[in-house]
GROMACS .gro file of C-alpha atoms in nm:
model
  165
    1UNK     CA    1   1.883   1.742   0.358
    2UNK     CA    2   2.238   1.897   0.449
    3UNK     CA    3   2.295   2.062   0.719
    4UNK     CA    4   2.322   2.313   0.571
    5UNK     CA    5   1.960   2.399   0.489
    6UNK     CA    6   1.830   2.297   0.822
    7UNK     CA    7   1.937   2.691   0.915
    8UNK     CA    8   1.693   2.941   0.928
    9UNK     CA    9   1.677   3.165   0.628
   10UNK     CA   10   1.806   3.505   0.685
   11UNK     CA   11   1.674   3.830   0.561
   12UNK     CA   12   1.918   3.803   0.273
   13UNK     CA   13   1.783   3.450   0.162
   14UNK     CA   14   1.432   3.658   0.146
   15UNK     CA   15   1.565   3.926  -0.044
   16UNK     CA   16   1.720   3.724  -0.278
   17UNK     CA   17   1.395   3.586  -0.308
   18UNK     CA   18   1.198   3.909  -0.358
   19UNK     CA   19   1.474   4.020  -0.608
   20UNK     CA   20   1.466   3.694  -0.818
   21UNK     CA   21   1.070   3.745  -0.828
   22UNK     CA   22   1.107   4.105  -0.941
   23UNK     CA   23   1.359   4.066  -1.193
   24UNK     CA   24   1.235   3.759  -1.357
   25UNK     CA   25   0.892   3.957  -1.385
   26UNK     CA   26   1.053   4.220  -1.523
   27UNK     CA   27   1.188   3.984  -1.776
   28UNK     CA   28   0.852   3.859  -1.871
   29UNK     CA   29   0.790   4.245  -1.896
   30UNK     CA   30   1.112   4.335  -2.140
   31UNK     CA   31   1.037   4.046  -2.332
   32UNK     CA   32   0.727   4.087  -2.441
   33UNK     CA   33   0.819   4.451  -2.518
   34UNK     CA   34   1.064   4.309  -2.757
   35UNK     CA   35   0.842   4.084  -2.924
   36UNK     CA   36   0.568   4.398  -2.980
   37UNK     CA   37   0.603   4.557  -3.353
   38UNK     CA   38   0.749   4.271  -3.489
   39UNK     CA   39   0.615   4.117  -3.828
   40UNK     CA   40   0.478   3.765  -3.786
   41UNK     CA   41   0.677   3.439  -3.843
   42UNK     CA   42   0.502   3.333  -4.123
   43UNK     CA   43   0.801   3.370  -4.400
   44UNK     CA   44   1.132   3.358  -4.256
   45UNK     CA   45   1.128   3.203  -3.938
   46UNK     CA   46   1.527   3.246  -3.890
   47UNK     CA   47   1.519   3.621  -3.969
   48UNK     CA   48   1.243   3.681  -3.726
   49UNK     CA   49   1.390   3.498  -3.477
   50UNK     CA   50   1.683   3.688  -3.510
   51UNK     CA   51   1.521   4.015  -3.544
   52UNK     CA   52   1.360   3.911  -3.188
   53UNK     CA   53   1.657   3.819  -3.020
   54UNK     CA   54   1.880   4.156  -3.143
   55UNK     CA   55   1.637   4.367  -3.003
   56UNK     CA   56   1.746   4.550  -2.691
   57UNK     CA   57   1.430   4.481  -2.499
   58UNK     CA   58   1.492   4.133  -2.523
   59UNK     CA   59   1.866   4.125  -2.466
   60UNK     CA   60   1.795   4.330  -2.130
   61UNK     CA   61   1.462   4.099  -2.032
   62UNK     CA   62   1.734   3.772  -2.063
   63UNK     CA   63   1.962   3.895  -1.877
   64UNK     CA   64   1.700   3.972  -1.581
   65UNK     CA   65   1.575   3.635  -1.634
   66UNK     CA   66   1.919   3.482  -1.569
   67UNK     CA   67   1.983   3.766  -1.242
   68UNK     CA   68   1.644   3.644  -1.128
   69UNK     CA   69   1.764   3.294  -1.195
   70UNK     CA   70   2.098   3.351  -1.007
   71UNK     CA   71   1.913   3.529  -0.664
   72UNK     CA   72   1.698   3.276  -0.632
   73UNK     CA   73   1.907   2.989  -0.646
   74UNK     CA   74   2.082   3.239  -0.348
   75UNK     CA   75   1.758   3.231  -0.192
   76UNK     CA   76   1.735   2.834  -0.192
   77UNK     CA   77   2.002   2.792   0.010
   78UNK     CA   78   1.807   2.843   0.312
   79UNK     CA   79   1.431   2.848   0.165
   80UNK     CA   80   1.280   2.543   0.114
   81UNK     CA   81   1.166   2.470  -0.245
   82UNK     CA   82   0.835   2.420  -0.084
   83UNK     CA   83   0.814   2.719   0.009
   84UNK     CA   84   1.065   2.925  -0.242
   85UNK     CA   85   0.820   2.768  -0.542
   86UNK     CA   86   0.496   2.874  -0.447
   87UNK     CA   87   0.651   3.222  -0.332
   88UNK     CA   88   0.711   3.287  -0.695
   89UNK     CA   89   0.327   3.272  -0.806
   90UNK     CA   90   0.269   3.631  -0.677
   91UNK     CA   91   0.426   3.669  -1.050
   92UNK     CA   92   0.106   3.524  -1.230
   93UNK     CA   93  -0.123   3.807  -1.081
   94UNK     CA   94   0.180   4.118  -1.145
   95UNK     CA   95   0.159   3.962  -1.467
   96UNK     CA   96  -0.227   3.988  -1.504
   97UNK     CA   97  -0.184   4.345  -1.385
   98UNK     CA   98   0.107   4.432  -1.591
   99UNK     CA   99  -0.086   4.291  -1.930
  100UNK     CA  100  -0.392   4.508  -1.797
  101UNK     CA  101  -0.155   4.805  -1.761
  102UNK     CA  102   0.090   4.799  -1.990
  103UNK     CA  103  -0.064   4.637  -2.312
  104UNK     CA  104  -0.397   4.614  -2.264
  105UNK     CA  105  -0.531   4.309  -2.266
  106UNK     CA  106  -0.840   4.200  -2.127
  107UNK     CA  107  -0.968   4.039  -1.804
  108UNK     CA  108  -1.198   3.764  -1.817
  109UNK     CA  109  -1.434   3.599  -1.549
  110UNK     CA  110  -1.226   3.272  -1.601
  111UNK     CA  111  -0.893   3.458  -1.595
  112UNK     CA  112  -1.001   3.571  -1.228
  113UNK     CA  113  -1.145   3.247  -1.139
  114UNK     CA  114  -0.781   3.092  -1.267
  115UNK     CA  115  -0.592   3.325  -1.033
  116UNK     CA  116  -0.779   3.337  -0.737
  117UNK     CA  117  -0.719   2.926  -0.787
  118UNK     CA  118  -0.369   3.029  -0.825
  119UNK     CA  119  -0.339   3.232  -0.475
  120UNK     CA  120  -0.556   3.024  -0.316
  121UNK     CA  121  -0.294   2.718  -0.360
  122UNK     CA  122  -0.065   2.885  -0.253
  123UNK     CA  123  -0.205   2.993   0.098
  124UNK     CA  124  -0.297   2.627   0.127
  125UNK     CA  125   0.034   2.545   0.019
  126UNK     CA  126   0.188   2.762   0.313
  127UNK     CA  127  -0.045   2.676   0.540
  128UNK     CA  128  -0.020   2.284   0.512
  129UNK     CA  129   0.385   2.342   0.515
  130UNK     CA  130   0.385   2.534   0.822
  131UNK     CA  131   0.183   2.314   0.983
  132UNK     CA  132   0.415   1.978   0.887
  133UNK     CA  133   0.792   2.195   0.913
  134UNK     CA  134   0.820   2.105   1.335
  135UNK     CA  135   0.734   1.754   1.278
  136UNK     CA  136   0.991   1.690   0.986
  137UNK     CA  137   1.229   1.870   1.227
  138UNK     CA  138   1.214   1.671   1.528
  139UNK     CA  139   1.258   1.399   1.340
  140UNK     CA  140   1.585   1.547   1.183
  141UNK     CA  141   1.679   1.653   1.530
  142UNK     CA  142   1.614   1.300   1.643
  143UNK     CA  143   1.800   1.141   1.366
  144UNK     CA  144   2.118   1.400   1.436
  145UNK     CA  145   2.130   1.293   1.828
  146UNK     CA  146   2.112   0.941   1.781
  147UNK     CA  147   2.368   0.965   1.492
  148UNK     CA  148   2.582   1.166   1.759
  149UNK     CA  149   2.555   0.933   2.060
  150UNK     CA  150   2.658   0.638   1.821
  151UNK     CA  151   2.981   0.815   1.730
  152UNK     CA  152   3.051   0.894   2.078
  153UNK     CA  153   2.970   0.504   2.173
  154UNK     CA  154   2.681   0.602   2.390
  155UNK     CA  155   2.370   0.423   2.380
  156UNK     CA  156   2.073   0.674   2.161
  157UNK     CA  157   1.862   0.891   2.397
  158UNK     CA  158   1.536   0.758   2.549
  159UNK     CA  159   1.246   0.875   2.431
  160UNK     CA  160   0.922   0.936   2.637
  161UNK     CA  161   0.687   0.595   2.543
  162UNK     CA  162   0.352   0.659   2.694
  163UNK     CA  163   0.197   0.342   2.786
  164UNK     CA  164  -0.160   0.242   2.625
  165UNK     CA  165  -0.429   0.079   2.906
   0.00000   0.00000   0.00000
């Protein structure tokens, strides 16, 4: 890890987050707007995909998919991936809602059980990384002192050994 990423995020690496979440949502939003009233594929698959790609909904839903793309790559500068990733999921149930709301589509037992799955990873995800972040940081810290002392020609710092019966 550089050094880097071992500082803190800052409210800006979180609102890059939020911002990459909400525009790459709004993608998924634009672009299936853009694929809504078209004919089906079945004849001419390079006309169709053209016809896709011209429309505006779909030209504006890329380009929040690559803004989203850009803020969170801002955002993993200080957030860890393991945390950044999992983060993002909130989009699967905005999706689910958005579908619901927007183009009415239906909600099945096993589309619930699959998100509550969904969220529930993620809070164990968060909660298991939390838990394991000082460890993995003390050890960093350790590895940066000793590192230190060498290049100063000092001998590393002694660590409290507790002694077993």
């Amino acid at each position: 890890m550089s050094p880097a990423n071992q500082e803190a995020p800052a409210a800006q690496h979180w609102a890059a987050l939020v911002i990459a979440i909400i525009a790459s949502q709004a993608g998924q939003v634009l672009l299936k707007l853009g694929a809504s009233g078209l004919p089906p594929m079945e004849h001419d698959l390079i006309a169709s995909l053209l016809a896709q790609l011209l429309r505006w909904q779909t030209l504006v839903g890329l380009c929040c998919y690559g803004s989203g793309t850009m803020f969170y790559v801002v955002a993993l500068r200080r957030i860890p991936m393991s945390v950044a990733a999992p983060c993002t999921a909130v989009s699967y149930v905005s999706a689910t809602l958005f579908g619901l709301l927007l183009f009415h589509e239906t909600l099945s037992p096993t589309k619930i059980a699959g998100l509550a799955l969904v969220c529930l990873g993620v809070v164990l995800l968060a909660e298991i990384g939390g838990r394991r972040q000082p460890a993995r940081n003390q050890s960093i810290q350790d590895r940066d002192a000793m590192a230190r002392a060498a290049a100063a020609g000092l001998s590393p710092p002694d660590r409290a050994v507790s002694a077993s019966p």
